Structure formats: C-alpha cells, structure tokens
mmCIF file of C-alpha atoms in Angstrom:
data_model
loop_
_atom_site.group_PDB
_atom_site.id
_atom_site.type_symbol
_atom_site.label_atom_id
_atom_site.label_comp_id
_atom_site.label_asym_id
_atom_site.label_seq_id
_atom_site.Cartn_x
_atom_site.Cartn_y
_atom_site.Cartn_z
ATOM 1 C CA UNK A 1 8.481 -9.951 -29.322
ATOM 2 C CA UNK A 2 9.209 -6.127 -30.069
ATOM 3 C CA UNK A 3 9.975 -4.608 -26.999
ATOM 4 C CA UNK A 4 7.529 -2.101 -27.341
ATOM 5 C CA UNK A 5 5.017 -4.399 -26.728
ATOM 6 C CA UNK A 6 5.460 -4.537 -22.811
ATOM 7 C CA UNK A 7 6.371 -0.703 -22.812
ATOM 8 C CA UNK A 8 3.066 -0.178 -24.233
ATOM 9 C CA UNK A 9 0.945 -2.372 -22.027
ATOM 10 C CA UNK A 10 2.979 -0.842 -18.874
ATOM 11 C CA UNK A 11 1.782 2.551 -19.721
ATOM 12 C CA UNK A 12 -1.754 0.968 -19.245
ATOM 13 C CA UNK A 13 -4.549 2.099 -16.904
ATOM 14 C CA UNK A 14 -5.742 -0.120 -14.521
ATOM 15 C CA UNK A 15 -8.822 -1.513 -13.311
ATOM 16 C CA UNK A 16 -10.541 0.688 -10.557
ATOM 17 C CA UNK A 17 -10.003 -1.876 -8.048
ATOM 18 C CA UNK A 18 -6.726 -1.646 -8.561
ATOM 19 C CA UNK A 19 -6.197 2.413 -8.558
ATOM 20 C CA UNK A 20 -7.379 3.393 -11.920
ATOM 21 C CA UNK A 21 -4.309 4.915 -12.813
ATOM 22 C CA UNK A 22 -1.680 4.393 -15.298
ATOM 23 C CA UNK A 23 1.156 2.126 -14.946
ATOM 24 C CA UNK A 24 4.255 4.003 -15.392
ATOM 25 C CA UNK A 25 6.880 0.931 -14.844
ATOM 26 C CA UNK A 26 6.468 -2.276 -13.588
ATOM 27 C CA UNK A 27 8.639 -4.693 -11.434
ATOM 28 C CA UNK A 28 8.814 -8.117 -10.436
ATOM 29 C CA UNK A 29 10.497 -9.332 -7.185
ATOM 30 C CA UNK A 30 11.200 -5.959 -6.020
ATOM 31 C CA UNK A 31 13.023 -6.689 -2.885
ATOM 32 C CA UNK A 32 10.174 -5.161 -0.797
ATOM 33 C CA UNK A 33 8.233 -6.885 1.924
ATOM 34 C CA UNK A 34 5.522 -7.200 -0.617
ATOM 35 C CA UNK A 35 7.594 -8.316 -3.804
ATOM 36 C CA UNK A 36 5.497 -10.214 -5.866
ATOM 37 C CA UNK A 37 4.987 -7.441 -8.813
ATOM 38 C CA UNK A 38 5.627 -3.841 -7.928
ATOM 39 C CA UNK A 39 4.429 -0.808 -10.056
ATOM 40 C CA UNK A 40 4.480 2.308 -10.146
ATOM 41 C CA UNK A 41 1.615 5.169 -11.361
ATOM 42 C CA UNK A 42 1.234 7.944 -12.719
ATOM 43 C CA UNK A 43 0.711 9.462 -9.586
ATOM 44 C CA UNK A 44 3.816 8.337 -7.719
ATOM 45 C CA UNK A 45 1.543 5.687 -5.788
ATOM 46 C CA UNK A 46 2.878 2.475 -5.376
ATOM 47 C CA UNK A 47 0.633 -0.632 -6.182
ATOM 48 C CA UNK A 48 2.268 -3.426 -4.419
ATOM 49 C CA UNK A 49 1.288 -7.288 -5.213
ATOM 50 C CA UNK A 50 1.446 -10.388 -3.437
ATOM 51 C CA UNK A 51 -0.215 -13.732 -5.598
ATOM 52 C CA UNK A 52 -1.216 -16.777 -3.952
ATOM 53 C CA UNK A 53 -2.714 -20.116 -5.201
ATOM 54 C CA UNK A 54 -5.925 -21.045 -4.388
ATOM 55 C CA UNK A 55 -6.155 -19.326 -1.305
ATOM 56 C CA UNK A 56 -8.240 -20.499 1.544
ATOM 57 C CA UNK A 57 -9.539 -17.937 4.663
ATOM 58 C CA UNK A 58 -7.735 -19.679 7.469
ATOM 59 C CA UNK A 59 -6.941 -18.169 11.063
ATOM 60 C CA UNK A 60 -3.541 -19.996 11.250
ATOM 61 C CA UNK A 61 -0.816 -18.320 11.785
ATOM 62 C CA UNK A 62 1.485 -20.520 9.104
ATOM 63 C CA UNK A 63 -1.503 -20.087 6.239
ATOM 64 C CA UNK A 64 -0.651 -18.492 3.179
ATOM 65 C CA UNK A 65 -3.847 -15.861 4.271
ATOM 66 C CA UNK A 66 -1.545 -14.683 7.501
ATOM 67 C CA UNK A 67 1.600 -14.721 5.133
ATOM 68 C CA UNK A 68 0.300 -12.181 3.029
ATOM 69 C CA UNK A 69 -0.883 -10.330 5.908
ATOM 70 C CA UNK A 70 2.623 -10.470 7.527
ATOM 71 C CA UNK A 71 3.873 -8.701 4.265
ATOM 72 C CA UNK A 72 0.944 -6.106 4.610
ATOM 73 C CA UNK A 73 1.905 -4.844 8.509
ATOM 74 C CA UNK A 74 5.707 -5.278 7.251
ATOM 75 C CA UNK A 75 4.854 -2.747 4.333
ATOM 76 C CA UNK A 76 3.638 -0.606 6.405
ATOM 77 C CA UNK A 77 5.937 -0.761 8.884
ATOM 78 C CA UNK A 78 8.964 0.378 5.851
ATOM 79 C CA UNK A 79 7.255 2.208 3.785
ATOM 80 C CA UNK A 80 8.219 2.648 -0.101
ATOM 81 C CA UNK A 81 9.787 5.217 -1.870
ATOM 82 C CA UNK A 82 8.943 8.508 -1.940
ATOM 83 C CA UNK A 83 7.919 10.863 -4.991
ATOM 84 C CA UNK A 84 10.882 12.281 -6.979
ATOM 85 C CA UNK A 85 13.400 13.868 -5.793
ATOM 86 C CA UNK A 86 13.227 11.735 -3.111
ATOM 87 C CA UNK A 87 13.387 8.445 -4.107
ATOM 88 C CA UNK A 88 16.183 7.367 -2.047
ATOM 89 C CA UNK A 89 13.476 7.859 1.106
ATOM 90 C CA UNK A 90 10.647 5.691 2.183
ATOM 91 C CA UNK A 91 7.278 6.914 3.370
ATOM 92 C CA UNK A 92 4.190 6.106 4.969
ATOM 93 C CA UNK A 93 1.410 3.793 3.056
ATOM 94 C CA UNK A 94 -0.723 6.386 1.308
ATOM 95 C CA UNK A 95 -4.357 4.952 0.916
ATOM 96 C CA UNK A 96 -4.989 7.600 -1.557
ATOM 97 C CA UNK A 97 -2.519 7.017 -3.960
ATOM 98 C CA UNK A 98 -1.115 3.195 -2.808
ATOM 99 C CA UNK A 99 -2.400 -0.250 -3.245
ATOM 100 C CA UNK A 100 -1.728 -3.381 -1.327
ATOM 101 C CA UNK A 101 -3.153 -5.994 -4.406
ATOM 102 C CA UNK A 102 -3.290 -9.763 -2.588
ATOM 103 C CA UNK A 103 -4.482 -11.633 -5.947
ATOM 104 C CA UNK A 104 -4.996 -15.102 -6.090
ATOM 105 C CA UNK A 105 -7.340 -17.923 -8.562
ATOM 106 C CA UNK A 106 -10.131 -19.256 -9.486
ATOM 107 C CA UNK A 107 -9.782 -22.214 -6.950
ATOM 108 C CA UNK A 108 -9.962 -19.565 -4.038
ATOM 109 C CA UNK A 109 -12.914 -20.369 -1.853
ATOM 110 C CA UNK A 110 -15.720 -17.772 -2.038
ATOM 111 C CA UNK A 111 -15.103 -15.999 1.623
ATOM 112 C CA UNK A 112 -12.044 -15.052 -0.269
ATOM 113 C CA UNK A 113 -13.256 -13.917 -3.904
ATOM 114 C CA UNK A 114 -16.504 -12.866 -3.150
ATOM 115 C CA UNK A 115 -16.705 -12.045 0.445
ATOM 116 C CA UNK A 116 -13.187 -10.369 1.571
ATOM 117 C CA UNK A 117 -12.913 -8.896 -1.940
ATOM 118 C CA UNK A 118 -16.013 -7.142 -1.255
ATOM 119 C CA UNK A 119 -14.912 -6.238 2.638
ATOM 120 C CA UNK A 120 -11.983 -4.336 1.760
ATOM 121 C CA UNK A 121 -13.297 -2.566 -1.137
ATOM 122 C CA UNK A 122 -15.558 -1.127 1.531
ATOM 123 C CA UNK A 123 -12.800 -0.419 3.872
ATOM 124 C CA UNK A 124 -11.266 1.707 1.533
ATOM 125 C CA UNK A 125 -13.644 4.352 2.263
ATOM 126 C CA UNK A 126 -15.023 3.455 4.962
ATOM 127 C CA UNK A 127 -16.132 6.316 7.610
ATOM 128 C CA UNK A 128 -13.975 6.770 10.678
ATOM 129 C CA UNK A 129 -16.578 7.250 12.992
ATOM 130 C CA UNK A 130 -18.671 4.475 11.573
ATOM 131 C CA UNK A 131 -17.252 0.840 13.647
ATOM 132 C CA UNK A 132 -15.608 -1.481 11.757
ATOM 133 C CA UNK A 133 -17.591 -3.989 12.889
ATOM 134 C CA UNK A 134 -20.316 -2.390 10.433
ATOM 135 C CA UNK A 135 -18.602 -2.626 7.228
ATOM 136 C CA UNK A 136 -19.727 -6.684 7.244
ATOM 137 C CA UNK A 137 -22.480 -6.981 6.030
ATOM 138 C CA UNK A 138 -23.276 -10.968 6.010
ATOM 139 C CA UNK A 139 -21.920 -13.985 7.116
ATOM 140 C CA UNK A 140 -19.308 -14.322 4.533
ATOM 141 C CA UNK A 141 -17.808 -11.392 5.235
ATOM 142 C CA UNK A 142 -17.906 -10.445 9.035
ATOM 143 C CA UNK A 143 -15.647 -13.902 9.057
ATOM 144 C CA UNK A 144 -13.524 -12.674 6.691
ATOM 145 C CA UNK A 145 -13.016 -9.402 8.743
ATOM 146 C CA UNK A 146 -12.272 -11.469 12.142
ATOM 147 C CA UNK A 147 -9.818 -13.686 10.231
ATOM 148 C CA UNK A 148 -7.919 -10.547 8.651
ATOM 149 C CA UNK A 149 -8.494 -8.544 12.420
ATOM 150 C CA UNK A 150 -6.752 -11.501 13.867
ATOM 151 C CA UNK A 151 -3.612 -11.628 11.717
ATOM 152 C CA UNK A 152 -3.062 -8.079 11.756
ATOM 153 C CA UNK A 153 -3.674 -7.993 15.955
ATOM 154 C CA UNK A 154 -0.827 -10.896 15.679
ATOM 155 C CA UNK A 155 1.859 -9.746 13.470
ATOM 156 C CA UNK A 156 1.463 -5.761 14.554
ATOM 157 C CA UNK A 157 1.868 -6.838 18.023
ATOM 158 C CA UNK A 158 4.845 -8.844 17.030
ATOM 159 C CA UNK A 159 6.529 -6.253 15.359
ATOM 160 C CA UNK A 160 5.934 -3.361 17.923
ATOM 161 C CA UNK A 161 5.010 -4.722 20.986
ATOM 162 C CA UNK A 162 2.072 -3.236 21.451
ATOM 163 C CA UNK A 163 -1.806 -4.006 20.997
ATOM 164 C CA UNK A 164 -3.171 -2.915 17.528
ATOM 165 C CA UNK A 165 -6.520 -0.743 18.373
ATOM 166 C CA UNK A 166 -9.463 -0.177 15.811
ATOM 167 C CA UNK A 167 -7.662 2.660 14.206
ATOM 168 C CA UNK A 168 -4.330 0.955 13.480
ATOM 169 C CA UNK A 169 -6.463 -2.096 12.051
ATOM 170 C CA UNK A 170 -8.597 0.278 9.874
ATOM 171 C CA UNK A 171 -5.570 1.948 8.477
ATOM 172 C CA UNK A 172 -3.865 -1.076 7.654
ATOM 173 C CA UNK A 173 -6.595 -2.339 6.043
ATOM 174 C CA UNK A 174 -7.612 0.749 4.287
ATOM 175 C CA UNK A 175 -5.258 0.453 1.173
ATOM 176 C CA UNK A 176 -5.752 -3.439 0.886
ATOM 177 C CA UNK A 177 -7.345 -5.030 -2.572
ATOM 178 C CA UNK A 178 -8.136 -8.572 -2.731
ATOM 179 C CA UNK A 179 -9.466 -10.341 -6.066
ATOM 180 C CA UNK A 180 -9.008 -13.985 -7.430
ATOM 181 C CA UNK A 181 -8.717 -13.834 -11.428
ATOM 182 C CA UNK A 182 -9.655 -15.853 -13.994
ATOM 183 C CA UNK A 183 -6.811 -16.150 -16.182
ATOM 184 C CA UNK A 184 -7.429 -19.553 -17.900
ATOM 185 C CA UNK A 185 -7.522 -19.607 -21.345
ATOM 186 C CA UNK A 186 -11.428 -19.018 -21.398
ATOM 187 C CA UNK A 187 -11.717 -16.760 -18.156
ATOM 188 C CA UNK A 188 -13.721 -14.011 -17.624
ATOM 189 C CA UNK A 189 -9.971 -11.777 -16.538
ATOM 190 C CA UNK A 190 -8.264 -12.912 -19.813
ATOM 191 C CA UNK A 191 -10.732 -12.276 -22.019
ATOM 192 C CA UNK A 192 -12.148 -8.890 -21.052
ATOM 193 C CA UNK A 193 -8.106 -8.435 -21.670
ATOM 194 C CA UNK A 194 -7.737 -10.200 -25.189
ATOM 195 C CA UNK A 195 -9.456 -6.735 -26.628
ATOM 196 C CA UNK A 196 -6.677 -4.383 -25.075
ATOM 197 C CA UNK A 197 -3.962 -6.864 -26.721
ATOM 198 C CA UNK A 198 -5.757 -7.594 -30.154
ATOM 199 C CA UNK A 199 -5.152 -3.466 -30.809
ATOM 200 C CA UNK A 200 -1.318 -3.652 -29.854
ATOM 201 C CA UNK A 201 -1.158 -6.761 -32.809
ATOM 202 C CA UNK A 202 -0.914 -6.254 -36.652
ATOM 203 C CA UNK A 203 -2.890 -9.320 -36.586
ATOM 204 C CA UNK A 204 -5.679 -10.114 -33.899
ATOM 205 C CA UNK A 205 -5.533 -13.296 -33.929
ATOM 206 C CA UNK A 206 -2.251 -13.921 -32.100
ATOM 207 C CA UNK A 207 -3.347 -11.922 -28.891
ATOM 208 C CA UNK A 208 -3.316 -15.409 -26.688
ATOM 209 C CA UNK A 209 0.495 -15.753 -28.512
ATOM 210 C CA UNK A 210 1.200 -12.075 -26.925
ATOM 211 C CA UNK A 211 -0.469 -13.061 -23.659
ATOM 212 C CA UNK A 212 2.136 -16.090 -23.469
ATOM 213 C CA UNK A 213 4.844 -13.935 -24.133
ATOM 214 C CA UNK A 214 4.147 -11.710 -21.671
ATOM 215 C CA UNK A 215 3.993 -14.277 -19.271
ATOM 216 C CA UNK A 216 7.591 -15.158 -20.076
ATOM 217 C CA UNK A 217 8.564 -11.659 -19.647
ATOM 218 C CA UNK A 218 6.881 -11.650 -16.218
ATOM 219 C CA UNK A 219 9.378 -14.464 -15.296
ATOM 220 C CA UNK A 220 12.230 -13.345 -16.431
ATOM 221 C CA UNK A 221 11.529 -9.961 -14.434
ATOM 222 C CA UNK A 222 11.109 -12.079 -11.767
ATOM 223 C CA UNK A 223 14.180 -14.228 -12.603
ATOM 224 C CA UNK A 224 16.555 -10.701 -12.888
ATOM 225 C CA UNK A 225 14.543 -8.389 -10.606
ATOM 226 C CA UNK A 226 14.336 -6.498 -13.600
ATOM 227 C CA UNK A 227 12.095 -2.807 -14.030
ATOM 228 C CA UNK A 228 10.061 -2.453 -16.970
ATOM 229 C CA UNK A 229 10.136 1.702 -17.294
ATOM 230 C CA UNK A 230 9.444 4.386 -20.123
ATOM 231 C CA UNK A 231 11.444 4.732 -22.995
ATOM 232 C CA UNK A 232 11.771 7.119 -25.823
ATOM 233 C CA UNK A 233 9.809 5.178 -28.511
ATOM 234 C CA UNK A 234 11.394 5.067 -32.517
ATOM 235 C CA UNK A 235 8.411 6.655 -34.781
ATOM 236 C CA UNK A 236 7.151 3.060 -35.617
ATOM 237 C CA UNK A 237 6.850 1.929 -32.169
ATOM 238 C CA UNK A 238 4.911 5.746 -31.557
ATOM 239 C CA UNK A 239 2.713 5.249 -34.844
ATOM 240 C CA UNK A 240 2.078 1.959 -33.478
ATOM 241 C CA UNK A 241 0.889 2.971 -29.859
ATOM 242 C CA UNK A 242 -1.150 5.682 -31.348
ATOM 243 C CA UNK A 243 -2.689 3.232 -33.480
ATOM 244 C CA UNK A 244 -3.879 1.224 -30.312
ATOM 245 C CA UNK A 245 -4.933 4.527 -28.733
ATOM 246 C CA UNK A 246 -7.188 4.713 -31.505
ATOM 247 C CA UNK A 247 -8.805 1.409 -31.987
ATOM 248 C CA UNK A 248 -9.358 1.337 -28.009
ATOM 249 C CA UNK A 249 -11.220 4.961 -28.428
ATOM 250 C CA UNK A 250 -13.657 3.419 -31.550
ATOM 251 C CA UNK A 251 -14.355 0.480 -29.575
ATOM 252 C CA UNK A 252 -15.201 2.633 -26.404
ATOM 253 C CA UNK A 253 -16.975 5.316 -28.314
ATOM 254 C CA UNK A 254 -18.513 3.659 -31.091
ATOM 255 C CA UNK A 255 -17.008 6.466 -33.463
ATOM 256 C CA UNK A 256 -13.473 6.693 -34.838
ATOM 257 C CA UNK A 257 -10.705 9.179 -33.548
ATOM 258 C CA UNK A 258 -10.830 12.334 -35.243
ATOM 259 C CA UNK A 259 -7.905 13.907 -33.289
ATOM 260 C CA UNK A 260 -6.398 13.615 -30.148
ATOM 261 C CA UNK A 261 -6.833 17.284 -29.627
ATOM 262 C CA UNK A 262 -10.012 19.707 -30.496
ATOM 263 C CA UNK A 263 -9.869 22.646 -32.534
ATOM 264 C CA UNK A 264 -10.331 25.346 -30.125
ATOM 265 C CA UNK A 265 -7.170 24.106 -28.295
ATOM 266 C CA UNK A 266 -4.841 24.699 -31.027
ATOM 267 C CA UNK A 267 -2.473 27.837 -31.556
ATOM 268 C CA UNK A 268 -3.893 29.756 -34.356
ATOM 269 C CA UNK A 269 -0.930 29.235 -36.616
ATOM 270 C CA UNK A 270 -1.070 25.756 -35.555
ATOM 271 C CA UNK A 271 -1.074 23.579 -38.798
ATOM 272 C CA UNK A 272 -3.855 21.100 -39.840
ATOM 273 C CA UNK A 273 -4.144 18.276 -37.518
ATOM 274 C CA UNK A 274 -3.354 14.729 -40.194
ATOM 275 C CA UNK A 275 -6.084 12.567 -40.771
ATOM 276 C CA UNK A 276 -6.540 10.217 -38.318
ATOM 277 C CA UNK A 277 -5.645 6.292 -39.527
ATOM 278 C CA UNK A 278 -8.705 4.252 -41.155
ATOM 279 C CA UNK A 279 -9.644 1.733 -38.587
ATOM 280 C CA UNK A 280 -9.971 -1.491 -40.440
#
C-alpha cells in the first residue's frame, strides 16, 4: 500500500467524542503511561488511548477497569508534551484540547458502553458547582461513577499520599472518553468508516482490503514505536487527496465541489480557479 494512504487518513478529523479535530500524526506504543495509540491534533492536544478487550466494570484493584485508570492518574501525574517550541517539556492534562480515549468491544458489558460512556461525556462539561454525584443519572451509571471514584481515590492516594477530594476526581475525570466499537466486519464503527476509505481507493470495492492493511500498519507502529507524521506529498499523492476531499464534500453536501475557495476571496489578478474533477 502507497504510503500516502495512512498520511492521508492521519490528517483525518475525528469523531466529536473523540475531540473533533484533525489528526496531525499518529503513534503507537508511545512510551507514555497511556501508550496504546498516541496522536496528536491540530491543536497541539494530545489524544491519548488505552484499548481493552471486552471490558467488564469491576471495583478490583487487579481489573483491567482499574488498570486503565492507573494509566489515567499516572498521565496526569507526567503530563505530555508541550506545544512547539517546547516539546522537550511536559504539561498539565488540558481538558480543552486533550483526550484520555479508554476504547474497548463489542463484548463490553453495557455499564461500560452505554452507561460510563455516557457518564463521562457528561463530565466533560460538567458544572463545578453542580455535585458530582448529579451527573448520574440512573442506575447504570451512578455505579459506573462509584467504580471509576474508587479507582481514582486508590491510585491518586497511592501516588501522592494524600486523599483525592471532589475536585481532584472531577478533573481527572474531566478529559476521559470511553466507547466500545464495533469493528467486525459488519459493525456499525467499520462501516460508517468504509465511506471515508472507499474515496481514498481508485476502486471502492477494496476498502475492507485497505482497512486490513491498515491494521498491519497499526502493528508494525506498535512493533517499532514508530510516528506516522506529515509529509510533503508528490503531485499524485496531492491530486489524489484532493480527490477524496472532494468526493467526501458531494457525499456531505449532496452537490459537487466547485472550488475549494469562493470568488470574492481571490486576488483580483488571481487566475481562473480549474475545473473541479467529475465525480464519477
């Protein structure tokens, strides 16, 4: 595969519960408390991955639940790199502009997919002088809140010797996103992404092909601790992302691409803008 192909689906915007922003390199076992996949957006936020099978709600302190929350207090605890020029320094967890994604499967129980998923998205934004307590809104989800309460009360007080109060919970929980995807090969997650890959492909029909590759390439960045960044395209690889630009904009807007830029935006000696590509 071209090795465009990942460049292009790097510089990819991502689902809202997930940042919405654009990826701007990607990384697998970064070396970072949370090292599952690492990327980086267009803001200089850090979205920061941890994946675990079929994950259960459990209050033990050995459950894969309380490992990823571990790797959540440790996170916060060491930071991540700064914005440019000062990459070489950590800083503190920015709920604005970082994510903490624990993802997991289709064989995750529902107080995990449906109920904490929907917890924490709350959290996010979530009122400081509204209590915590009041973000849960059933059954389903107040125990999911005691269950992630408790393993952040544990492994704070572990790590700094000292009682973890409402606030520190709420701010460690604030830039938290959990979801379980459906990435078989007819789940809901893969195929509302078959359409994004379908308009990288000269032919459509090889999209699941692509999706297998990429799944390759995510091991072998895990296998090398290898960065997938931008790169200064050749003019194919740029006609070819500009022709995925375009079929994504049809299928959005129900109307082809007439230019990338409007008229009144253009210097007045500018010259005509080419005719945008035939979608076929």
């Amino acid at each position: 595969m071209s090795r465009g192909w990942p460049l292009m689906l790097a510089e990819t915007t991502l689902p809202d519960w997930a940042s919405g922003r654009l990826v701007a390199g990607l990384g697998c076992q970064t070396g970072r408390p949370i090292d599952d996949v690492g990327a980086l957006t267009d803001a200089d936020g850090w979205i920061c991955v941890q994946a675990k099978k079929r994950l259960r709600r459990s209050d033990a302190s050995d459950s894969d639940l309380a490992a990823a929350v571990e790797q959540l207090v440790a996170i916060d605890a060491e930071g991540v790199p700064d914005r440019p020029p000062h990459q070489d320094e950590l800083r503190p967890l920015d709920p604005g502009m970082d994510w903490v994604l624990i993802l997991t499967d289709v064989e995750a129980n529902s107080t995990i997919a449906v109920a904490m998923a929907r917890l924490v998205d709350r959290l996010r934004m979530w009122p400081e002088a509204v209590p915590l307590a009041e973000a849960a809104t059933n059954a389903g989800e107040r125990a999911a809140l005691r269950t992630l309460r408790g393993h952040v009360e544990r492994f704070w007080a572990d790590r700094h010797g000292a009682v973890a109060d409402e606030g520190v919970v709420r701010s460690l929980l604030r830039p938290l996103a959990v979801r379980a995807l459906d990435l078989r090969p007819e789940g809901s997650d893969l195929r509302a992404l078959l359409p994004q890959l379908r308009d990288l492909l000269d032919d459509p029909g090889d999209a699941l092909g692509l999706w297998r590759d990429l799944e390759l390439i995510g091991q072998r960045l895990a296998a090398e601790r290898l960065w997938i960044r931008p790169w200064r395209p050749t003019a194919a690889a740029a006609k070819r992302h500009l022709w995925a630009l375009a079929k994504r904009y049809a299928r959005a807007w129900g109307e082809e691409l007439i230019g990338p830029w409007k008229q009144e935006f253009r210097p007045a000696a500018a010259p005509p803008l080419p005719a945008s590509p035939q979608l076929s």
